[in-house]
PDB file of C-alpha atoms in Angstrom:
ATOM      1  CA  UNK A1307     115.653 102.133 104.346  1.00 94.00           C
ATOM      2  CA  UNK A1308     112.880 102.206 101.907  1.00 96.00           C
ATOM      3  CA  UNK A1309     108.981 103.422 102.713  1.00 97.00           C
ATOM      4  CA  UNK A1310     106.119 104.592 101.447  1.00 98.00           C
ATOM      5  CA  UNK A1311     102.923 106.370 102.981  1.00 98.00           C
ATOM      6  CA  UNK A1312      99.797 106.377 101.672  1.00 98.00           C
ATOM      7  CA  UNK A1313      97.632 109.930 101.842  1.00 97.00           C
ATOM      8  CA  UNK A1314      94.277 110.330 100.936  1.00 97.00           C
ATOM      9  CA  UNK A1315      90.586 110.414 102.938  1.00 97.00           C
ATOM     10  CA  UNK A1316      89.397 107.471 104.251  1.00 96.00           C
ATOM     11  CA  UNK A1317      85.691 108.014 102.678  1.00 98.00           C
ATOM     12  CA  UNK A1318      83.951 108.774  99.581  1.00 98.00           C
ATOM     13  CA  UNK A1319      80.923 108.614  98.868  1.00 98.00           C
ATOM     14  CA  UNK A1320      79.492 106.489  96.106  1.00 97.00           C
ATOM     15  CA  UNK A1321      79.707 106.731  92.625  1.00 97.00           C
ATOM     16  CA  UNK A1322      82.133 109.682  93.597  1.00 98.00           C
ATOM     17  CA  UNK A1323      86.204 109.753  92.770  1.00 98.00           C
ATOM     18  CA  UNK A1324      89.137 107.550  94.620  1.00 98.00           C
ATOM     19  CA  UNK A1325      92.242 110.031  94.593  1.00 98.00           C
ATOM     20  CA  UNK A1326      95.654 108.323  97.036  1.00 98.00           C
ATOM     21  CA  UNK A1327      98.650 109.553  96.819  1.00 98.00           C
ATOM     22  CA  UNK A1328     102.140 107.755  97.796  1.00 98.00           C
ATOM     23  CA  UNK A1329     104.691 109.467  98.446  1.00 98.00           C
ATOM     24  CA  UNK A1330     108.009 107.578  98.449  1.00 97.00           C
ATOM     25  CA  UNK A1331     111.285 107.198 100.588  1.00 97.00           C
ATOM     26  CA  UNK A1332     115.132 106.211 100.145  1.00 95.00           C
ATOM     27  CA  UNK A1333     114.813 104.824  96.478  1.00 94.00           C
ATOM     28  CA  UNK A1334     114.554 106.584  93.449  1.00 93.00           C
ATOM     29  CA  UNK A1335     111.444 105.718  90.909  1.00 93.00           C
ATOM     30  CA  UNK A1336     113.548 104.778  88.246  1.00 93.00           C
ATOM     31  CA  UNK A1337     113.539 101.536  87.032  1.00 92.00           C
ATOM     32  CA  UNK A1338     110.869 100.484  89.065  1.00 95.00           C
ATOM     33  CA  UNK A1339     106.967  99.928  88.840  1.00 96.00           C
ATOM     34  CA  UNK A1340     104.999 102.140  91.399  1.00 97.00           C
ATOM     35  CA  UNK A1341     101.487  99.786  92.126  1.00 98.00           C
ATOM     36  CA  UNK A1342      98.747  99.986  93.458  1.00 98.00           C
ATOM     37  CA  UNK A1343      97.814  96.823  95.782  1.00 98.00           C
ATOM     38  CA  UNK A1344      94.213  96.517  97.427  1.00 98.00           C
ATOM     39  CA  UNK A1345      92.199  94.420 100.229  1.00 98.00           C
ATOM     40  CA  UNK A1346      89.220  93.258 101.458  1.00 98.00           C
ATOM     41  CA  UNK A1347      87.555  90.663 102.855  1.00 96.00           C
ATOM     42  CA  UNK A1348      85.397  89.871 100.237  1.00 95.00           C
ATOM     43  CA  UNK A1349      87.802  89.940  97.628  1.00 95.00           C
ATOM     44  CA  UNK A1350      91.295  89.752  99.266  1.00 97.00           C
ATOM     45  CA  UNK A1351      94.557  91.076  98.040  1.00 98.00           C
ATOM     46  CA  UNK A1352      93.602  92.806  94.498  1.00 98.00           C
ATOM     47  CA  UNK A1353      96.120  94.400  92.556  1.00 98.00           C
ATOM     48  CA  UNK A1354      94.677  97.840  90.705  1.00 98.00           C
ATOM     49  CA  UNK A1355      97.255  98.109  88.676  1.00 97.00           C
ATOM     50  CA  UNK A1356     101.075  99.921  87.786  1.00 96.00           C
ATOM     51  CA  UNK A1357     102.262 102.901  86.063  1.00 95.00           C
ATOM     52  CA  UNK A1358     106.197 102.174  85.397  1.00 94.00           C
ATOM     53  CA  UNK A1359     108.846 105.476  86.290  1.00 91.00           C
ATOM     54  CA  UNK A1360     108.710 106.844  82.773  1.00 91.00           C
ATOM     55  CA  UNK A1361     105.081 106.564  82.881  1.00 90.00           C
ATOM     56  CA  UNK A1362     103.381 103.215  81.252  1.00 94.00           C
ATOM     57  CA  UNK A1363     100.697 102.191  82.388  1.00 96.00           C
ATOM     58  CA  UNK A1364      99.350  98.907  82.250  1.00 96.00           C
ATOM     59  CA  UNK A1365      95.838  98.053  84.848  1.00 97.00           C
ATOM     60  CA  UNK A1366      93.329  95.361  85.731  1.00 97.00           C
ATOM     61  CA  UNK A1367      91.308  94.030  83.286  1.00 96.00           C
ATOM     62  CA  UNK A1368      88.321  94.000  86.087  1.00 94.00           C
ATOM     63  CA  UNK A1369      88.836  97.928  86.885  1.00 91.00           C
ATOM     64  CA  UNK A1370      90.703  98.930  83.811  1.00 79.00           C
ATOM     65  CA  UNK A1371      87.180 101.225  83.040  1.00 90.00           C
ATOM     66  CA  UNK A1372      87.654 103.314  86.517  1.00 97.00           C
ATOM     67  CA  UNK A1373      91.467 102.871  87.444  1.00 97.00           C
ATOM     68  CA  UNK A1374      94.510 105.692  86.609  1.00 97.00           C
ATOM     69  CA  UNK A1375      98.043 105.107  88.035  1.00 97.00           C
ATOM     70  CA  UNK A1376     100.708 108.279  87.592  1.00 97.00           C
ATOM     71  CA  UNK A1377     104.256 108.932  88.731  1.00 96.00           C
ATOM     72  CA  UNK A1378     105.813 112.176  88.764  1.00 94.00           C
ATOM     73  CA  UNK A1379     109.261 111.309  89.555  1.00 92.00           C
ATOM     74  CA  UNK A1380     109.933 115.258  90.619  1.00 93.00           C
ATOM     75  CA  UNK A1381     108.115 114.448  93.814  1.00 95.00           C
ATOM     76  CA  UNK A1382     108.644 111.754  94.288  1.00 96.00           C
ATOM     77  CA  UNK A1383     104.996 109.844  94.592  1.00 97.00           C
ATOM     78  CA  UNK A1384     102.363 108.108  92.298  1.00 98.00           C
ATOM     79  CA  UNK A1385      98.905 108.555  92.483  1.00 98.00           C
ATOM     80  CA  UNK A1386      95.763 106.407  92.497  1.00 98.00           C
ATOM     81  CA  UNK A1387      92.166 107.320  90.876  1.00 98.00           C
ATOM     82  CA  UNK A1388      89.313 104.733  91.035  1.00 98.00           C
ATOM     83  CA  UNK A1389      86.590 106.305  88.988  1.00 97.00           C
ATOM     84  CA  UNK A1390      82.331 105.619  89.430  1.00 97.00           C
ATOM     85  CA  UNK A1391      83.100 104.394  93.442  1.00 97.00           C
ATOM     86  CA  UNK A1392      80.758 102.424  95.079  1.00 97.00           C
ATOM     87  CA  UNK A1393      80.374  99.994  98.928  1.00 97.00           C
ATOM     88  CA  UNK A1394      82.254  97.158  97.482  1.00 97.00           C
ATOM     89  CA  UNK A1395      85.723  99.014  97.173  1.00 97.00           C
ATOM     90  CA  UNK A1396      85.723  99.596 100.614  1.00 98.00           C
ATOM     91  CA  UNK A1397      89.431  98.096 100.908  1.00 98.00           C
ATOM     92  CA  UNK A1398      93.087  98.813 102.795  1.00 98.00           C
ATOM     93  CA  UNK A1399      94.239 100.876 100.326  1.00 98.00           C
ATOM     94  CA  UNK A1400      98.210  99.766  99.964  1.00 98.00           C
ATOM     95  CA  UNK A1401     100.944 101.570  97.880  1.00 98.00           C
ATOM     96  CA  UNK A1402     103.621  99.681  97.133  1.00 98.00           C
ATOM     97  CA  UNK A1403     106.777  99.295  94.457  1.00 97.00           C
ATOM     98  CA  UNK A1404     107.334  95.984  92.556  1.00 97.00           C
ATOM     99  CA  UNK A1405     111.086  95.391  91.599  1.00 95.00           C
ATOM    100  CA  UNK A1406     112.167  93.206  88.752  1.00 93.00           C
ATOM    101  CA  UNK A1407     115.144  91.482  89.245  1.00 82.00           C
ATOM    102  CA  UNK A1408     118.417  91.628  86.420  1.00 80.00           C
ATOM    103  CA  UNK A1409     117.345  87.815  85.313  1.00 83.00           C
ATOM    104  CA  UNK A1410     114.349  87.178  84.156  1.00 80.00           C
ATOM    105  CA  UNK A1411     113.872  83.783  85.801  1.00 84.00           C
ATOM    106  CA  UNK A1412     113.544  86.182  89.549  1.00 85.00           C
ATOM    107  CA  UNK A1413     110.287  86.711  88.179  1.00 91.00           C
ATOM    108  CA  UNK A1414     109.042  89.995  90.038  1.00 95.00           C
ATOM    109  CA  UNK A1415     107.545  90.848  93.435  1.00 97.00           C
ATOM    110  CA  UNK A1416     106.309  93.681  95.642  1.00 98.00           C
ATOM    111  CA  UNK A1417     108.805  94.288  98.213  1.00 96.00           C
ATOM    112  CA  UNK A1418     108.143  97.327  99.951  1.00 98.00           C
ATOM    113  CA  UNK A1419     104.606  98.278 100.797  1.00 98.00           C
ATOM    114  CA  UNK A1420     103.314 101.372 102.452  1.00 98.00           C
ATOM    115  CA  UNK A1421     101.136 100.880 105.570  1.00 98.00           C
ATOM    116  CA  UNK A1422      98.196 100.512 103.770  1.00 98.00           C
ATOM    117  CA  UNK A1423      95.088 103.440 104.259  1.00 98.00           C
ATOM    118  CA  UNK A1424      91.507 102.217 104.962  1.00 98.00           C
ATOM    119  CA  UNK A1425      89.488 103.993 102.557  1.00 98.00           C
ATOM    120  CA  UNK A1426      85.686 103.240 103.282  1.00 98.00           C
ATOM    121  CA  UNK A1427      82.874 104.239 100.649  1.00 98.00           C
ATOM    122  CA  UNK A1428      79.260 105.405 101.779  1.00 97.00           C
ATOM    123  CA  UNK A1429      76.802 108.505 101.886  1.00 95.00           C
TER     124      UNK A1429
ATOM    125  CA  UNK B1257      92.956  85.272  85.290  1.00 96.00           C
ATOM    126  CA  UNK B1258      95.147  83.197  87.392  1.00 97.00           C
ATOM    127  CA  UNK B1259      93.379  81.304  90.391  1.00 98.00           C
ATOM    128  CA  UNK B1260      95.828  80.622  93.015  1.00 98.00           C
ATOM    129  CA  UNK B1261      94.174  78.656  96.242  1.00 98.00           C
ATOM    130  CA  UNK B1262      96.582  77.657  99.345  1.00 98.00           C
ATOM    131  CA  UNK B1263      95.325  75.129 102.193  1.00 96.00           C
ATOM    132  CA  UNK B1264      94.641  74.848 104.659  1.00 97.00           C
ATOM    133  CA  UNK B1265      93.256  78.191 104.875  1.00 97.00           C
ATOM    134  CA  UNK B1266      94.558  77.717 108.510  1.00 97.00           C
ATOM    135  CA  UNK B1267      96.399  76.351 111.078  1.00 97.00           C
ATOM    136  CA  UNK B1268      97.402  75.785 114.680  1.00 97.00           C
ATOM    137  CA  UNK B1269     101.103  74.978 115.689  1.00 97.00           C
ATOM    138  CA  UNK B1270     103.152  75.399 118.890  1.00 97.00           C
ATOM    139  CA  UNK B1271     106.411  77.147 118.765  1.00 97.00           C
ATOM    140  CA  UNK B1272     109.380  74.533 117.566  1.00 97.00           C
ATOM    141  CA  UNK B1273     106.601  72.635 114.977  1.00 97.00           C
ATOM    142  CA  UNK B1274     107.217  72.253 111.446  1.00 98.00           C
ATOM    143  CA  UNK B1275     105.099  73.880 109.268  1.00 98.00           C
ATOM    144  CA  UNK B1276     103.943  73.763 105.452  1.00 98.00           C
ATOM    145  CA  UNK B1277     102.030  75.674 103.622  1.00 98.00           C
ATOM    146  CA  UNK B1278     100.207  74.524  99.757  1.00 98.00           C
ATOM    147  CA  UNK B1279      99.953  77.130  97.329  1.00 98.00           C
ATOM    148  CA  UNK B1280      98.673  75.595  94.121  1.00 98.00           C
ATOM    149  CA  UNK B1281      97.950  77.516  90.761  1.00 98.00           C
ATOM    150  CA  UNK B1282      94.844  76.444  87.625  1.00 97.00           C
ATOM    151  CA  UNK B1283      97.397  76.709  85.174  1.00 97.00           C
ATOM    152  CA  UNK B1284     101.725  76.441  84.932  1.00 97.00           C
ATOM    153  CA  UNK B1285     103.704  79.584  86.397  1.00 97.00           C
ATOM    154  CA  UNK B1286     106.600  78.254  85.669  1.00 95.00           C
ATOM    155  CA  UNK B1287     109.064  78.864  89.085  1.00 95.00           C
ATOM    156  CA  UNK B1288     107.411  82.772  89.480  1.00 96.00           C
ATOM    157  CA  UNK B1289     105.486  82.812  92.862  1.00 97.00           C
ATOM    158  CA  UNK B1290     105.875  85.006  95.713  1.00 98.00           C
ATOM    159  CA  UNK B1291     105.189  84.157  99.100  1.00 98.00           C
ATOM    160  CA  UNK B1292     103.912  87.025 101.874  1.00 98.00           C
ATOM    161  CA  UNK B1293     103.624  87.566 105.277  1.00 98.00           C
ATOM    162  CA  UNK B1294     100.957  89.025 107.107  1.00 98.00           C
ATOM    163  CA  UNK B1295     100.464  90.209 110.877  1.00 98.00           C
ATOM    164  CA  UNK B1296      97.624  92.562 111.793  1.00 96.00           C
ATOM    165  CA  UNK B1297      96.696  95.542 111.089  1.00 96.00           C
ATOM    166  CA  UNK B1298     100.470  95.536 108.674  1.00 98.00           C
ATOM    167  CA  UNK B1299     100.903  95.508 105.045  1.00 98.00           C
ATOM    168  CA  UNK B1300     102.438  92.062 103.433  1.00 98.00           C
ATOM    169  CA  UNK B1301     105.753  91.911 103.527  1.00 98.00           C
ATOM    170  CA  UNK B1302     107.481  89.374 100.884  1.00 98.00           C
ATOM    171  CA  UNK B1303     109.198  86.225 102.439  1.00 98.00           C
ATOM    172  CA  UNK B1304     109.936  84.230  99.423  1.00 98.00           C
ATOM    173  CA  UNK B1305     110.402  85.167  95.762  1.00 97.00           C
ATOM    174  CA  UNK B1306     110.997  82.877  92.631  1.00 95.00           C
ATOM    175  CA  UNK B1307     109.377  80.544  94.409  1.00 96.00           C
ATOM    176  CA  UNK B1308     112.681  79.418  96.924  1.00 95.00           C
ATOM    177  CA  UNK B1309     114.153  82.354  97.097  1.00 96.00           C
ATOM    178  CA  UNK B1310     115.007  84.283 100.794  1.00 97.00           C
ATOM    179  CA  UNK B1311     114.035  87.351 100.999  1.00 96.00           C
ATOM    180  CA  UNK B1312     117.204  89.163 102.115  1.00 95.00           C
ATOM    181  CA  UNK B1313     116.888  89.590 105.910  1.00 96.00           C
ATOM    182  CA  UNK B1314     113.984  86.812 106.350  1.00 98.00           C
ATOM    183  CA  UNK B1315     115.318  83.930 108.710  1.00 97.00           C
ATOM    184  CA  UNK B1316     116.634  80.877 107.101  1.00 97.00           C
ATOM    185  CA  UNK B1317     113.737  78.768 109.067  1.00 98.00           C
ATOM    186  CA  UNK B1318     111.791  80.237 105.895  1.00 98.00           C
ATOM    187  CA  UNK B1319     112.397  78.209 102.056  1.00 98.00           C
ATOM    188  CA  UNK B1320     109.991  77.639 100.058  1.00 98.00           C
ATOM    189  CA  UNK B1321     109.738  74.995  96.736  1.00 97.00           C
ATOM    190  CA  UNK B1322     108.076  73.421  93.768  1.00 97.00           C
ATOM    191  CA  UNK B1323     107.348  74.300  90.521  1.00 97.00           C
ATOM    192  CA  UNK B1324     104.627  74.699  87.829  1.00 97.00           C
ATOM    193  CA  UNK B1325     101.521  74.473  90.064  1.00 98.00           C
ATOM    194  CA  UNK B1326     101.993  73.049  93.389  1.00 98.00           C
ATOM    195  CA  UNK B1327     104.268  75.086  96.170  1.00 98.00           C
ATOM    196  CA  UNK B1328     104.862  74.959  99.659  1.00 98.00           C
ATOM    197  CA  UNK B1329     106.039  77.663 101.875  1.00 98.00           C
ATOM    198  CA  UNK B1330     108.019  75.503 105.011  1.00 98.00           C
ATOM    199  CA  UNK B1331     108.356  77.637 108.066  1.00 98.00           C
ATOM    200  CA  UNK B1332     111.693  74.708 109.783  1.00 97.00           C
ATOM    201  CA  UNK B1333     110.907  75.850 113.131  1.00 96.00           C
ATOM    202  CA  UNK B1334     108.277  78.137 114.146  1.00 97.00           C
ATOM    203  CA  UNK B1335     109.250  81.087 116.552  1.00 97.00           C
ATOM    204  CA  UNK B1336     106.796  83.256 118.142  1.00 97.00           C
ATOM    205  CA  UNK B1337     107.196  86.364 115.294  1.00 97.00           C
ATOM    206  CA  UNK B1338     105.900  83.582 113.364  1.00 98.00           C
ATOM    207  CA  UNK B1339     102.427  83.542 113.975  1.00 97.00           C
ATOM    208  CA  UNK B1340     100.520  85.587 110.753  1.00 98.00           C
ATOM    209  CA  UNK B1341      98.470  85.077 108.222  1.00 98.00           C
ATOM    210  CA  UNK B1342     101.027  83.613 104.510  1.00 98.00           C
ATOM    211  CA  UNK B1343      99.921  84.515 100.940  1.00 98.00           C
ATOM    212  CA  UNK B1344     101.248  83.020  97.644  1.00 98.00           C
ATOM    213  CA  UNK B1345     101.192  85.597  95.282  1.00 98.00           C
ATOM    214  CA  UNK B1346     101.472  84.498  91.208  1.00 98.00           C
ATOM    215  CA  UNK B1347     103.800  86.906  88.468  1.00 96.00           C
ATOM    216  CA  UNK B1348     103.635  85.348  85.471  1.00 96.00           C
ATOM    217  CA  UNK B1349     100.989  86.798  83.879  1.00 95.00           C
ATOM    218  CA  UNK B1350      99.349  90.164  84.234  1.00 94.00           C
ATOM    219  CA  UNK B1351      96.986  90.848  86.475  1.00 97.00           C
ATOM    220  CA  UNK B1352      99.051  89.406  89.361  1.00 98.00           C
ATOM    221  CA  UNK B1353      97.096  87.534  91.776  1.00 98.00           C
ATOM    222  CA  UNK B1354      97.089  86.399  95.173  1.00 98.00           C
ATOM    223  CA  UNK B1355      95.967  83.060  96.501  1.00 98.00           C
ATOM    224  CA  UNK B1356      93.507  83.612  99.949  1.00 98.00           C
ATOM    225  CA  UNK B1357      95.165  83.486 102.988  1.00 98.00           C
ATOM    226  CA  UNK B1358      96.510  80.689 106.108  1.00 98.00           C
ATOM    227  CA  UNK B1359      96.123  82.079 108.880  1.00 98.00           C
ATOM    228  CA  UNK B1360      99.005  80.039 111.002  1.00 98.00           C
ATOM    229  CA  UNK B1361      97.981  80.670 114.918  1.00 96.00           C
ATOM    230  CA  UNK B1362      98.689  79.224 118.162  1.00 92.00           C
ATOM    231  CA  UNK B1363      97.584  75.947 119.436  1.00 92.00           C
TER     232      UNK B1363
END
C-alpha cells in the first residue's frame, strides 16, 4: 500500500523559506515523478513542481524562481523548498506521486497523495 | 497555462440520482483529462484518467467521456459516499492545471 506523509513547520514567517519533506512508503521512487501541489481557497489546486527519481526537475513557471524540489532515493523521500514566502503562500501543501502509464495515450495522473499539511505564512 | 472550467460549481442531488459534471478546457487537450474526488479535510483521490479510464478500485457507477475541449464525469446512481467535491485536471501541457471544482451535496 503506497503511502505519502508530509512533514514540516505549520507556521512560516514572511520572507523566510518554507521547507517540507514527504516520506514515501510502499513504493519505489524509481520511475515516478514526485510532485508538490498546494490548495488554497483563493487559487484552488495549484501544481508547484516535480522531481523525477533521477533528479531532473520541472516547475510551475509562476513560481519558477522560488521553488525547488529534490529527491533522496536512499531515504525514500523528497522535499520542497519555497523561498521568500508571503501570505499568498498560505495553503494546504500536498505531496503526490505522478504516474505515467506505459501507453502514452493514457497520459499521466496523480495517483497517490499525502494527507496534506497546512502551512500558514504569518509573523 | 491551459484554463480548466467546471460547471456547475455546485449541485444538489439525492441518493440514486444520475449526476453529470462538465469540464471545459480553453484549448484542445485531446484525451489528457483526469478526474479527482475530494472529501472535506482529505486529499484528492483519482477517479478517472485519460478521460474515460476508471482508476483501479473505483466503482463502475463512475464514468468519464469527452475529448478535445469538453469532458464529462457521470455518476450513474449516486451513493452516500459520493457526496464530495470533484476536480478535473489536464495533463496535456505543463504546468498541469485543475478546474475550480464541483461540489455535490445532499438535496
